Short mmCIF file of C-alpha atoms in Angstrom, two decimals:
data_model
loop_
_atom_site.label_atom_id
_atom_site.label_comp_id
_atom_site.label_asym_id
_atom_site.label_seq_id
_atom_site.Cartn_x
_atom_site.Cartn_y
_atom_site.Cartn_z
CA MET A 1 -125.97 -33.03 228.78
CA THR A 2 -122.89 -32.59 230.94
CA SER A 3 -121.33 -34.70 233.66
CA LYS A 4 -118.56 -34.66 236.22
CA VAL A 5 -115.43 -36.20 234.74
CA ASP A 6 -112.52 -37.61 236.73
CA PRO A 7 -109.48 -35.34 236.12
CA GLU A 8 -107.25 -38.35 235.45
CA VAL A 9 -109.70 -39.66 232.86
CA ARG A 10 -109.85 -36.25 231.20
CA HIS A 11 -106.06 -36.00 231.13
CA GLU A 12 -105.72 -39.38 229.43
CA ALA A 13 -108.56 -38.56 227.05
CA GLU A 14 -106.67 -35.50 225.86
CA ASN A 15 -104.03 -37.79 224.40
CA SER A 16 -106.06 -40.88 223.56
CA LYS A 17 -105.67 -42.20 220.02
CA ALA A 18 -109.19 -43.71 219.96
CA TRP A 19 -110.92 -42.17 216.97
CA PRO A 20 -113.89 -40.65 218.92
CA PHE A 21 -111.42 -38.63 221.00
CA GLN A 22 -109.56 -37.52 217.88
CA GLU A 23 -112.85 -36.25 216.49
CA ALA A 24 -113.80 -34.59 219.77
CA ARG A 25 -110.52 -32.67 219.78
CA ARG A 26 -111.37 -31.33 216.30
CA ILE A 27 -114.65 -30.01 217.68
CA LEU A 28 -112.84 -28.30 220.57
CA GLN A 29 -110.55 -26.59 218.10
CA ARG A 30 -113.65 -25.41 216.24
CA LEU A 31 -115.10 -23.93 219.42
CA GLU A 32 -111.84 -22.09 220.08
CA ARG A 33 -112.08 -20.47 216.64
CA GLN A 34 -115.62 -19.23 217.36
CA LYS A 35 -114.66 -16.30 219.59
CA ASP A 36 -118.17 -14.80 219.64
CA ARG A 37 -119.99 -18.08 220.26
CA ASP A 38 -122.60 -18.05 223.05
CA PRO A 39 -121.11 -20.23 225.80
CA ASP A 40 -124.59 -21.53 226.67
CA ARG A 41 -125.24 -22.73 223.13
CA PRO A 42 -124.99 -26.55 222.96
CA VAL A 43 -122.58 -28.18 220.55
CA LEU A 44 -124.96 -29.44 217.89
CA PHE A 45 -124.47 -32.87 216.37
CA GLU A 46 -126.64 -33.91 213.44
CA THR A 47 -127.39 -37.13 211.62
CA GLY A 48 -129.55 -37.32 208.52
CA TYR A 49 -132.00 -39.97 207.41
CA GLY A 50 -133.66 -40.35 204.02
CA PRO A 51 -136.93 -42.19 204.78
CA SER A 52 -137.55 -43.39 201.21
CA GLY A 53 -136.84 -46.96 202.35
CA LEU A 54 -136.88 -48.87 205.60
CA PRO A 55 -134.15 -47.97 208.13
CA HIS A 56 -131.05 -50.13 207.86
CA ILE A 57 -127.95 -50.68 209.92
CA GLY A 58 -126.02 -47.99 208.05
CA THR A 59 -128.49 -45.43 209.36
CA PHE A 60 -128.05 -46.70 212.89
CA GLY A 61 -124.28 -46.78 212.51
CA GLU A 62 -124.18 -43.06 211.84
CA VAL A 63 -126.14 -42.32 215.02
CA ALA A 64 -124.13 -44.76 217.13
CA ARG A 65 -120.80 -43.36 215.97
CA THR A 66 -121.97 -39.78 216.42
CA GLN A 67 -123.00 -40.61 219.99
CA MET A 68 -119.53 -41.98 220.64
CA VAL A 69 -117.95 -38.70 219.51
CA ARG A 70 -120.48 -36.77 221.55
CA HIS A 71 -119.59 -38.67 224.73
CA ALA A 72 -115.88 -38.28 224.00
CA LEU A 73 -116.37 -34.51 223.74
CA GLU A 74 -118.24 -34.40 227.05
CA THR A 75 -115.33 -36.29 228.61
CA LEU A 76 -112.81 -33.79 227.27
CA ALA A 77 -114.65 -30.59 228.18
CA ASP A 78 -117.55 -29.28 230.24
CA VAL A 79 -119.80 -28.44 227.31
CA LYS A 80 -123.48 -28.85 226.61
CA THR A 81 -124.31 -31.03 223.62
CA ARG A 82 -127.36 -31.88 221.57
CA LEU A 83 -128.00 -34.45 218.85
CA ILE A 84 -130.62 -33.95 216.14
CA CYS A 85 -131.67 -36.94 214.05
CA PHE A 86 -133.06 -35.18 211.00
CA SER A 87 -135.42 -36.94 208.61
CA ASP A 88 -135.68 -35.68 205.04
CA ASP A 89 -139.33 -36.69 204.99
CA MET A 90 -140.39 -33.83 202.74
CA ASP A 91 -138.38 -35.32 199.87
CA ALA A 92 -140.35 -36.60 196.92
CA LEU A 93 -140.91 -40.33 196.49
CA ARG A 94 -138.95 -40.93 193.28
CA LYS A 95 -139.30 -44.70 192.99
CA VAL A 96 -141.05 -47.59 194.67
CA PRO A 97 -138.72 -49.59 196.98
CA ASP A 98 -138.44 -53.30 196.23
CA ASN A 99 -139.16 -54.45 199.77
CA VAL A 100 -142.55 -52.95 200.72
CA PRO A 101 -146.12 -54.27 200.47
CA ASN A 102 -148.83 -52.68 198.32
CA PRO A 103 -146.39 -51.13 195.82
CA GLU A 104 -149.31 -49.91 193.69
CA LEU A 105 -150.23 -47.49 196.49
CA LEU A 106 -146.79 -45.89 196.25
CA GLU A 107 -146.82 -45.99 192.46
CA ALA A 108 -149.96 -43.83 192.42
CA ASN A 109 -148.26 -41.19 194.59
CA LEU A 110 -144.85 -40.90 193.00
CA GLY A 111 -143.47 -37.38 193.08
CA LYS A 112 -145.23 -36.32 196.27
CA PRO A 113 -143.46 -35.56 199.57
CA LEU A 114 -142.99 -38.73 201.60
CA THR A 115 -145.24 -37.34 204.32
CA GLN A 116 -148.03 -37.01 201.72
CA VAL A 117 -147.68 -40.58 200.43
CA PRO A 118 -150.05 -43.17 201.99
CA ASP A 119 -148.42 -45.79 204.20
CA PRO A 120 -148.31 -49.12 202.30
CA PHE A 121 -148.10 -50.91 205.66
CA GLY A 122 -151.34 -49.31 206.82
CA THR A 123 -150.04 -48.39 210.26
CA HIS A 124 -149.25 -44.66 210.00
CA GLU A 125 -150.65 -41.54 208.40
CA SER A 126 -147.95 -41.57 205.70
CA PHE A 127 -145.04 -43.58 204.31
CA GLY A 128 -142.63 -41.02 205.72
CA ALA A 129 -144.23 -41.25 209.16
CA HIS A 130 -144.03 -45.04 209.06
CA ASN A 131 -140.31 -45.06 208.28
CA ASN A 132 -139.64 -42.30 210.81
CA ALA A 133 -141.35 -44.42 213.47
CA ARG A 134 -139.25 -47.44 212.55
CA LEU A 135 -136.06 -45.41 212.95
CA ARG A 136 -137.13 -43.85 216.24
CA ALA A 137 -138.26 -47.16 217.72
CA PHE A 138 -134.88 -48.68 217.02
CA LEU A 139 -132.86 -45.75 218.35
CA ASP A 140 -134.99 -45.76 221.48
CA ARG A 141 -134.17 -49.43 222.06
CA PHE A 142 -130.53 -48.43 222.37
CA GLY A 143 -131.24 -45.66 224.84
CA PHE A 144 -129.81 -42.94 222.60
CA GLU A 145 -130.44 -39.39 223.74
CA TYR A 146 -131.53 -37.45 220.67
CA ASP A 147 -134.09 -34.98 219.34
CA PHE A 148 -136.00 -36.19 216.30
CA ALA A 149 -136.53 -33.56 213.62
CA SER A 150 -138.88 -33.77 210.65
CA SER A 151 -138.08 -31.82 207.51
CA THR A 152 -141.81 -31.41 206.84
CA GLU A 153 -142.38 -29.94 210.29
CA TYR A 154 -139.40 -27.60 210.07
CA TYR A 155 -140.42 -26.31 206.63
CA THR A 156 -144.15 -25.94 207.28
CA SER A 157 -143.75 -24.38 210.74
CA GLY A 158 -141.59 -21.57 209.35
CA ARG A 159 -138.45 -22.58 211.26
CA PHE A 160 -136.47 -22.46 208.01
CA ASP A 161 -138.13 -19.34 206.57
CA ALA A 162 -135.29 -16.92 207.34
CA ALA A 163 -132.69 -19.30 205.91
CA LEU A 164 -134.83 -19.91 202.82
CA LEU A 165 -135.12 -16.19 202.17
CA ARG A 166 -131.34 -15.94 202.57
CA MET A 167 -130.99 -18.74 200.00
CA LEU A 168 -133.30 -16.82 197.66
CA GLU A 169 -131.16 -13.71 198.14
CA LYS A 170 -128.10 -15.75 197.10
CA PHE A 171 -129.95 -17.55 194.30
CA ASP A 172 -127.53 -16.71 191.47
CA GLU A 173 -124.44 -17.51 193.53
CA VAL A 174 -125.91 -20.84 194.64
CA MET A 175 -126.62 -21.64 191.00
CA ALA A 176 -123.00 -20.78 190.17
CA ILE A 177 -121.85 -23.36 192.73
CA MET A 178 -124.31 -26.05 191.68
CA LEU A 179 -124.34 -25.91 187.87
CA PRO A 180 -120.73 -27.05 187.33
CA THR A 181 -121.51 -30.18 189.36
CA LEU A 182 -124.38 -31.21 187.06
CA ARG A 183 -124.64 -32.93 183.70
CA GLU A 184 -125.40 -30.58 180.79
CA GLU A 185 -128.97 -31.83 180.37
CA ARG A 186 -129.70 -31.40 184.07
CA ARG A 187 -128.43 -27.82 184.07
CA LYS A 188 -131.27 -26.73 181.77
CA THR A 189 -133.97 -27.44 184.35
CA TYR A 190 -132.08 -27.11 187.62
CA SER A 191 -133.19 -24.86 190.44
CA PRO A 192 -132.20 -25.08 194.12
CA PHE A 193 -135.89 -24.48 194.94
CA LEU A 194 -138.48 -27.16 194.30
CA PRO A 195 -142.00 -25.73 194.43
CA ILE A 196 -144.83 -27.94 195.64
CA HIS A 197 -147.52 -27.90 192.95
CA PRO A 198 -150.55 -26.18 194.51
CA GLU A 199 -152.99 -28.45 192.63
CA THR A 200 -151.32 -31.88 192.36
CA GLY A 201 -149.08 -31.82 195.44
CA ILE A 202 -146.12 -32.97 193.34
CA VAL A 203 -142.62 -31.73 194.17
CA MET A 204 -141.75 -30.01 190.90
CA GLN A 205 -138.34 -30.25 189.24
CA VAL A 206 -138.64 -27.16 187.05
CA PRO A 207 -136.48 -24.15 186.19
CA VAL A 208 -137.20 -20.87 187.93
CA GLU A 209 -138.26 -18.17 185.48
CA GLU A 210 -138.22 -15.28 187.92
CA VAL A 211 -136.96 -14.53 191.44
CA ASN A 212 -138.94 -11.92 193.36
CA LEU A 213 -136.77 -11.16 196.35
CA ASP A 214 -139.04 -8.49 197.84
CA ALA A 215 -142.04 -10.82 197.74
CA GLY A 216 -140.01 -13.90 198.73
CA THR A 217 -141.36 -15.86 195.76
CA ILE A 218 -140.28 -17.70 192.64
CA VAL A 219 -142.14 -17.92 189.33
CA TRP A 220 -142.18 -21.25 187.50
CA ARG A 221 -144.22 -22.99 184.83
CA ASP A 222 -145.98 -26.36 184.78
CA PRO A 223 -144.37 -28.23 181.87
CA GLU A 224 -147.58 -30.21 181.28
CA THR A 225 -150.06 -27.32 181.06
CA GLY A 226 -147.80 -24.33 180.43
CA LYS A 227 -149.50 -22.51 183.30
CA ALA A 228 -147.28 -20.15 185.33
CA TYR A 229 -147.31 -20.06 189.13
CA GLU A 230 -145.80 -17.71 191.69
CA THR A 231 -144.93 -19.61 194.87
CA PRO A 232 -143.52 -18.32 198.17
CA VAL A 233 -140.33 -20.11 199.17
CA THR A 234 -141.45 -20.06 202.81
CA GLY A 235 -144.04 -21.93 204.84
CA GLY A 236 -143.44 -25.33 203.31
CA ARG A 237 -144.64 -24.34 199.84
CA CYS A 238 -141.15 -24.98 198.43
CA LYS A 239 -138.37 -27.24 199.50
CA LEU A 240 -134.73 -27.24 198.48
CA GLN A 241 -132.79 -29.70 196.37
CA TRP A 242 -130.96 -31.98 198.76
CA LYS A 243 -127.45 -30.50 198.52
CA PRO A 244 -128.59 -26.88 199.03
CA ASP A 245 -131.03 -28.23 201.65
CA TRP A 246 -128.20 -29.87 203.58
CA ALA A 247 -126.18 -26.64 203.51
CA MET A 248 -129.20 -24.54 204.49
CA ARG A 249 -129.80 -26.81 207.47
CA TRP A 250 -126.20 -26.43 208.64
CA TYR A 251 -126.61 -22.65 208.37
CA ALA A 252 -130.10 -22.39 209.91
CA LEU A 253 -129.46 -24.70 212.85
CA GLY A 254 -125.77 -23.98 213.44
CA VAL A 255 -124.73 -27.62 213.09
CA ASP A 256 -121.25 -28.24 214.53
CA TYR A 257 -120.61 -31.86 213.54
CA GLU A 258 -121.98 -34.33 211.01
CA MET A 259 -120.78 -37.58 209.52
CA ALA A 260 -121.22 -38.73 205.94
CA GLY A 261 -120.39 -41.77 203.86
CA LYS A 262 -117.51 -41.82 201.41
CA ASP A 263 -119.94 -41.63 198.49
CA LEU A 264 -120.96 -38.13 199.65
CA ILE A 265 -117.52 -36.50 199.71
CA ASP A 266 -118.31 -34.22 196.76
CA SER A 267 -121.72 -33.38 198.23
CA VAL A 268 -120.09 -32.38 201.51
CA LYS A 269 -117.72 -30.05 199.68
CA VAL A 270 -120.61 -28.42 197.79
CA GLY A 271 -122.58 -28.09 201.02
CA GLN A 272 -119.64 -26.41 202.74
CA LYS A 273 -119.38 -23.83 199.94
CA ILE A 274 -123.09 -23.00 200.08
CA CYS A 275 -123.10 -22.82 203.88
CA ARG A 276 -120.25 -20.29 203.79
CA LEU A 277 -122.05 -18.36 201.05
CA LEU A 278 -125.10 -18.03 203.29
CA GLY A 279 -122.88 -16.71 206.06
CA GLY A 280 -122.55 -19.85 208.15
CA MET A 281 -119.63 -21.95 209.37
CA PRO A 282 -119.83 -25.48 207.95
CA PRO A 283 -119.73 -28.26 210.52
CA GLU A 284 -116.78 -30.50 211.15
CA ASN A 285 -117.36 -33.45 208.84
CA PHE A 286 -116.21 -37.02 209.36
CA ILE A 287 -116.15 -39.20 206.26
CA TYR A 288 -116.65 -42.91 206.92
CA GLU A 289 -116.27 -45.84 204.56
CA LEU A 290 -119.29 -47.64 203.16
CA PHE A 291 -120.81 -50.90 204.28
CA LEU A 292 -120.77 -53.67 201.70
CA ASP A 293 -122.91 -56.77 201.33
CA GLU A 294 -121.53 -60.29 200.96
CA LYS A 295 -120.90 -59.61 197.25
CA GLY A 296 -118.89 -56.47 197.96
CA GLN A 297 -121.66 -54.12 196.77
CA LYS A 298 -122.77 -51.02 198.64
CA ILE A 299 -125.80 -51.71 200.81
CA SER A 300 -128.93 -49.80 199.86
CA LYS A 301 -132.18 -49.05 201.69
CA SER A 302 -134.20 -49.34 198.48
CA LYS A 303 -132.55 -52.57 197.32
CA GLY A 304 -132.77 -54.11 200.76
CA ASN A 305 -129.46 -55.91 200.18
CA GLY A 306 -127.95 -55.19 203.56
CA LEU A 307 -128.70 -56.62 206.97
CA THR A 308 -131.75 -55.10 208.59
CA ILE A 309 -131.63 -53.95 212.17
CA GLU A 310 -134.04 -56.72 213.20
CA GLU A 311 -131.93 -59.38 211.49
CA TRP A 312 -128.78 -58.51 213.40
CA LEU A 313 -130.70 -58.53 216.68
CA ARG A 314 -132.14 -61.98 215.90
CA TYR A 315 -128.64 -63.46 215.84
CA GLY A 316 -126.50 -61.18 218.00
CA THR A 317 -126.49 -58.69 220.84
CA SER A 318 -127.06 -54.98 220.43
CA GLU A 319 -123.62 -54.40 221.94
CA SER A 320 -122.00 -56.52 219.23
CA LEU A 321 -123.64 -54.30 216.62
CA GLN A 322 -122.22 -51.20 218.30
CA LEU A 323 -118.79 -52.86 218.37
CA PHE A 324 -119.04 -53.43 214.63
CA MET A 325 -119.75 -49.72 214.21
CA PHE A 326 -116.90 -48.66 216.48
CA ASN A 327 -114.19 -50.68 214.73
CA LYS A 328 -112.30 -48.96 211.90
CA PRO A 329 -114.98 -46.56 210.64
CA LYS A 330 -112.70 -45.41 207.82
CA ALA A 331 -112.26 -48.93 206.44
CA ALA A 332 -114.84 -50.54 204.13
CA LYS A 333 -116.44 -53.49 205.90
CA ARG A 334 -118.66 -56.29 204.72
CA LEU A 335 -121.91 -56.28 206.61
CA TYR A 336 -123.58 -59.68 206.38
CA PHE A 337 -124.59 -62.54 208.64
CA ASP A 338 -121.18 -64.18 208.94
CA VAL A 339 -119.71 -61.21 210.81
CA ILE A 340 -122.15 -61.47 213.72
CA PRO A 341 -120.69 -64.37 215.78
CA GLN A 342 -117.17 -62.91 215.78
CA ASN A 343 -118.44 -59.50 216.89
CA VAL A 344 -120.47 -61.10 219.68
CA ASP A 345 -117.42 -62.89 221.05
CA ASP A 346 -115.12 -59.91 220.51
CA TYR A 347 -117.45 -57.71 222.56
CA TYR A 348 -117.33 -60.04 225.57
CA SER A 349 -113.56 -60.37 225.16
CA HIS A 350 -113.18 -56.58 225.40
CA LEU A 351 -115.54 -56.53 228.37
CA ARG A 352 -113.56 -59.23 230.17
CA LYS A 353 -110.28 -57.33 229.78
CA TYR A 354 -111.67 -53.95 230.85
CA PRO A 355 -111.47 -54.22 234.69
CA GLU A 356 -107.76 -55.08 234.62
CA GLN A 357 -106.77 -52.29 232.23
CA ASP A 358 -105.24 -48.94 233.16
CA ILE A 359 -107.05 -45.72 232.25
CA LYS A 360 -105.24 -45.31 228.94
CA GLN A 361 -106.19 -48.82 227.86
CA LYS A 362 -109.76 -48.40 229.08
CA LEU A 363 -110.26 -45.28 226.98
CA ALA A 364 -109.07 -47.23 223.93
CA ASN A 365 -111.33 -50.18 224.72
CA PRO A 366 -114.48 -50.17 222.55
CA VAL A 367 -116.73 -51.04 225.50
CA TRP A 368 -115.88 -47.71 227.15
CA HIS A 369 -117.36 -45.95 224.12
CA ILE A 370 -120.27 -48.37 223.70
CA HIS A 371 -121.36 -47.94 227.33
CA ARG A 372 -120.46 -44.24 227.68
CA GLY A 373 -117.72 -44.84 230.18
CA THR A 374 -119.44 -47.37 232.46
CA PRO A 375 -119.22 -50.89 230.99
CA PRO A 376 -121.16 -53.52 232.95
CA LYS A 377 -119.59 -56.44 234.79
CA VAL A 378 -120.57 -59.67 233.05
CA ASP A 379 -119.41 -63.23 233.76
CA MET A 380 -119.27 -65.17 230.47
CA PRO A 381 -117.93 -68.69 231.09
CA ILE A 382 -118.62 -69.74 227.49
CA THR A 383 -118.15 -68.20 224.06
CA PHE A 384 -120.79 -67.71 221.41
CA ALA A 385 -118.71 -69.80 218.99
CA LEU A 386 -118.79 -72.70 221.45
CA LEU A 387 -122.54 -72.38 221.84
CA LEU A 388 -123.00 -72.44 218.09
CA ASN A 389 -121.01 -75.66 217.88
CA LEU A 390 -122.93 -77.13 220.81
CA VAL A 391 -126.25 -76.51 219.07
CA SER A 392 -124.81 -77.94 215.85
CA ALA A 393 -123.41 -81.09 217.49
CA SER A 394 -126.40 -81.79 219.73
CA HIS A 395 -128.99 -81.21 216.96
CA SER A 396 -131.07 -79.61 219.68
CA GLU A 397 -132.97 -76.35 219.70
CA ASP A 398 -134.28 -77.06 223.19
CA LYS A 399 -132.83 -74.49 225.61
CA GLU A 400 -133.17 -76.77 228.62
CA ILE A 401 -131.21 -79.56 226.94
CA LEU A 402 -128.50 -77.07 225.94
CA TRP A 403 -128.37 -75.72 229.49
CA GLY A 404 -127.71 -79.27 230.67
CA PHE A 405 -124.46 -79.23 228.68
CA ILE A 406 -123.60 -75.73 229.89
CA ARG A 407 -124.13 -76.58 233.58
CA ARG A 408 -121.76 -79.54 233.29
CA TYR A 409 -119.16 -77.37 231.54
CA ALA A 410 -119.52 -74.43 233.94
CA PRO A 411 -120.96 -75.67 237.27
CA GLY A 412 -123.12 -73.18 239.11
CA THR A 413 -124.44 -71.47 236.00
CA SER A 414 -128.11 -71.15 235.15
CA PRO A 415 -130.40 -68.87 233.14
CA GLN A 416 -131.08 -66.99 236.39
CA THR A 417 -127.45 -66.49 237.44
CA HIS A 418 -126.15 -65.90 233.90
CA PRO A 419 -128.86 -64.16 231.85
CA GLU A 420 -126.26 -63.04 229.30
CA VAL A 421 -125.43 -66.67 228.54
CA ASP A 422 -129.14 -67.41 228.26
CA ARG A 423 -129.44 -64.61 225.71
CA LEU A 424 -126.62 -66.12 223.68
CA VAL A 425 -128.27 -69.55 223.74
CA GLU A 426 -131.31 -68.04 222.02
CA PHE A 427 -129.13 -66.29 219.45
CA ALA A 428 -127.19 -69.52 218.83
CA ILE A 429 -130.39 -71.47 218.20
CA ASN A 430 -131.63 -68.82 215.74
CA TYR A 431 -128.29 -68.66 213.95
CA TYR A 432 -128.01 -72.44 213.72
CA GLU A 433 -131.56 -72.82 212.38
CA ASP A 434 -131.22 -70.12 209.71
CA PHE A 435 -127.60 -70.44 208.58
CA VAL A 436 -125.62 -73.38 209.94
CA LYS A 437 -128.17 -76.17 209.54
CA PRO A 438 -129.08 -75.43 205.89
CA SER A 439 -125.43 -75.05 204.83
CA ARG A 440 -123.74 -77.90 206.71
CA LYS A 441 -121.71 -80.16 204.42
CA PHE A 442 -120.29 -83.26 206.01
CA ARG A 443 -117.58 -85.21 204.24
CA ALA A 444 -116.12 -88.63 204.71
CA PRO A 445 -112.66 -88.79 206.31
CA THR A 446 -109.60 -89.67 204.26
CA GLU A 447 -107.71 -92.81 205.25
CA GLU A 448 -105.18 -90.68 207.12
CA GLU A 449 -107.96 -88.80 208.92
CA ARG A 450 -109.84 -92.03 209.68
CA ALA A 451 -106.80 -93.50 211.45
CA ALA A 452 -106.36 -90.29 213.46
CA LEU A 453 -110.05 -90.15 214.43
CA GLU A 454 -109.97 -93.78 215.57
CA ASP A 455 -106.93 -92.96 217.69
CA LEU A 456 -108.59 -89.83 219.09
CA GLU A 457 -111.72 -91.78 220.04
CA VAL A 458 -109.66 -94.32 221.97
CA ARG A 459 -107.48 -91.72 223.70
CA LEU A 460 -110.46 -89.60 224.73
CA GLY A 461 -111.85 -92.72 226.38
CA LYS A 462 -108.79 -92.88 228.61
CA LEU A 463 -109.43 -89.40 230.01
CA SER A 464 -111.48 -88.86 233.15
CA ALA A 465 -115.04 -87.69 232.55
CA ASP A 466 -114.27 -84.33 234.18
CA ALA A 467 -111.05 -83.63 232.23
CA ASP A 468 -110.74 -79.91 231.52
CA ALA A 469 -110.49 -78.25 228.12
CA GLU A 470 -106.71 -77.88 228.31
CA ALA A 471 -106.12 -81.58 229.00
CA ILE A 472 -108.44 -82.51 226.12
CA GLN A 473 -106.78 -80.02 223.79
CA ASN A 474 -103.38 -81.54 224.57
CA VAL A 475 -104.66 -84.97 223.53
CA VAL A 476 -106.12 -83.57 220.30
CA TYR A 477 -102.82 -81.84 219.50
CA ASP A 478 -100.83 -84.99 220.23
CA VAL A 479 -103.03 -87.11 217.96
CA GLY A 480 -102.59 -84.64 215.12
CA LYS A 481 -98.81 -84.62 215.54
CA THR A 482 -98.61 -88.40 215.89
CA HIS A 483 -100.44 -88.86 212.60
CA GLY A 484 -98.24 -86.38 210.75
CA PHE A 485 -100.66 -83.57 209.93
CA GLU A 486 -98.67 -80.67 208.51
CA PRO A 487 -99.59 -77.97 209.11
CA LEU A 488 -101.50 -78.96 212.23
CA ARG A 489 -104.44 -76.75 211.33
CA ASN A 490 -105.34 -79.30 208.63
CA TRP A 491 -106.12 -81.74 211.45
CA PHE A 492 -108.47 -79.29 213.15
CA ARG A 493 -110.14 -78.42 209.86
CA ALA A 494 -110.74 -82.15 209.28
CA LEU A 495 -112.33 -82.46 212.73
CA TYR A 496 -114.87 -79.75 212.00
CA GLU A 497 -115.58 -80.77 208.40
CA VAL A 498 -116.02 -84.46 209.21
CA LEU A 499 -117.75 -84.17 212.59
CA LEU A 500 -119.73 -80.90 212.36
CA GLY A 501 -120.03 -80.24 208.64
CA GLN A 502 -118.36 -76.84 208.78
CA PRO A 503 -114.86 -75.58 207.96
CA GLN A 504 -113.94 -74.01 211.30
CA GLY A 505 -114.83 -73.66 214.96
CA PRO A 506 -113.47 -72.74 218.40
CA ARG A 507 -110.74 -74.67 220.25
CA PHE A 508 -111.69 -78.30 219.88
CA GLY A 509 -110.70 -79.10 223.47
CA SER A 510 -113.16 -76.51 224.74
CA PHE A 511 -115.87 -77.92 222.49
CA VAL A 512 -115.32 -81.46 223.80
CA ALA A 513 -115.34 -80.23 227.41
CA LEU A 514 -118.69 -78.56 226.73
CA TYR A 515 -120.28 -81.30 224.66
CA GLY A 516 -118.93 -84.13 226.77
CA ILE A 517 -116.25 -86.76 226.20
CA ASP A 518 -118.71 -89.64 225.81
CA GLU A 519 -120.89 -87.62 223.43
CA THR A 520 -117.84 -86.66 221.36
CA ARG A 521 -116.64 -90.27 221.16
CA ARG A 522 -120.10 -91.29 219.97
CA MET A 523 -120.02 -88.52 217.36
CA ILE A 524 -116.63 -89.76 216.12
CA ARG A 525 -117.92 -93.34 215.83
CA ASP A 526 -120.97 -92.13 213.90
CA ALA A 527 -118.73 -90.20 211.51
CA LEU A 528 -116.49 -93.21 210.93
CA GLU A 529 -119.60 -95.23 210.06
CA GLY A 530 -120.99 -92.52 207.78
CA ARG A 531 -123.80 -91.38 210.10
CA GLN A 532 -122.87 -87.67 210.47
CA GLY A 533 -125.59 -85.17 211.16
#
């Protein structure tokens, strides 16, 4: 896909420090080195997916980030591009994931290619097909332009045959690259080729006894029966171990760019060596840091310890998820529920600033990359953090009641005129129900805090009913200073812990303006009498 790019935008992009542009410039340098490259050949981006477990946000993050680099490249140069999302669905099922139904169905088919394992969910022809569909459905929801590729289809259709025969030709040299990377015990049985057992359908991890280059076959022996088999390496009757497979794919398809997590640095280096050995040019690789769960452990598809795609979208916008992926890809980040509200508000903050920025600033703004250069215009008169506190203070999950507060705070707004706000109201209700409500911990005020709250209640009563957030905030500040809170943030922490049962929140003046002065005074009186929540 190519598009007309404003010359001024392209000029600024050439010097932009935003990481997608830095990556795009690396790809341009690669193209310059390929003197004999067909100018009509698209720049090929690839992302890989191991469908042994359900898709998680890490999988999506790789596609989202790759798309950002792809768009940056198209901004820098008039080049055709293509993205392949490749599923390793011919891999053997090695263990039963913890988070699937009917585990006994998978247990009975361990060792078979994922596309030959029955679907424990009962919705698709195989477990691999089920997980592929889950990935594709999610990527489609984001409007990504990609070509889905199935390892099983590529192997069985013969699309990899020439590359597999090349790998067979280089068998000994591939072994020389791989063996030093393996433990001593593993070396005894290792082969880059994994034959599919013609009788059991199991992907066999066995040593190769003989390589017949002219016939394009390998000879191996079933360790259970001792029977020898001669199997062609083509036509889907063998597959490759994953590291040689990755390299073969780069070589066979001519992949120009692929990302990988930090845990795969050594695998990338091995893949690059094998790709060069086969006669290919390894892709430009971008190494990103890993996502961690709330305990600081790497998230895992099989463990199910990370956020699922559906979970993020229950509590936050799709754009906030893309913002999370854009920010600092080379820094390890914790990926759990608490990060969602901040990313929601940060996204709208970036969007609000965008129209007033110059071109250089716009190209550094995450929303330019999230929306492929055309961010929408959205009026957001209220923050997600404020909405969360509104739901918490009002004890209401009724959207119409919540909209009553919002209309008073921002006259002229409605679900029809501000659908983005309406979306956030739903997210706020979900987030409050699942996380805030079960974990709220109110505490009684100290004597110092009690005196300040009594003073605040009286002084709020002296304000006009339509006092704005700034006027209210000034009163709150003054009360805190008058009662000697040092530092002043201790006063605001007390307000949220005593009144809302949580340690932090947005500007208290804005909250009062939204919730209402009379309602806030009533909440303060309830807290002073021990009736919080």
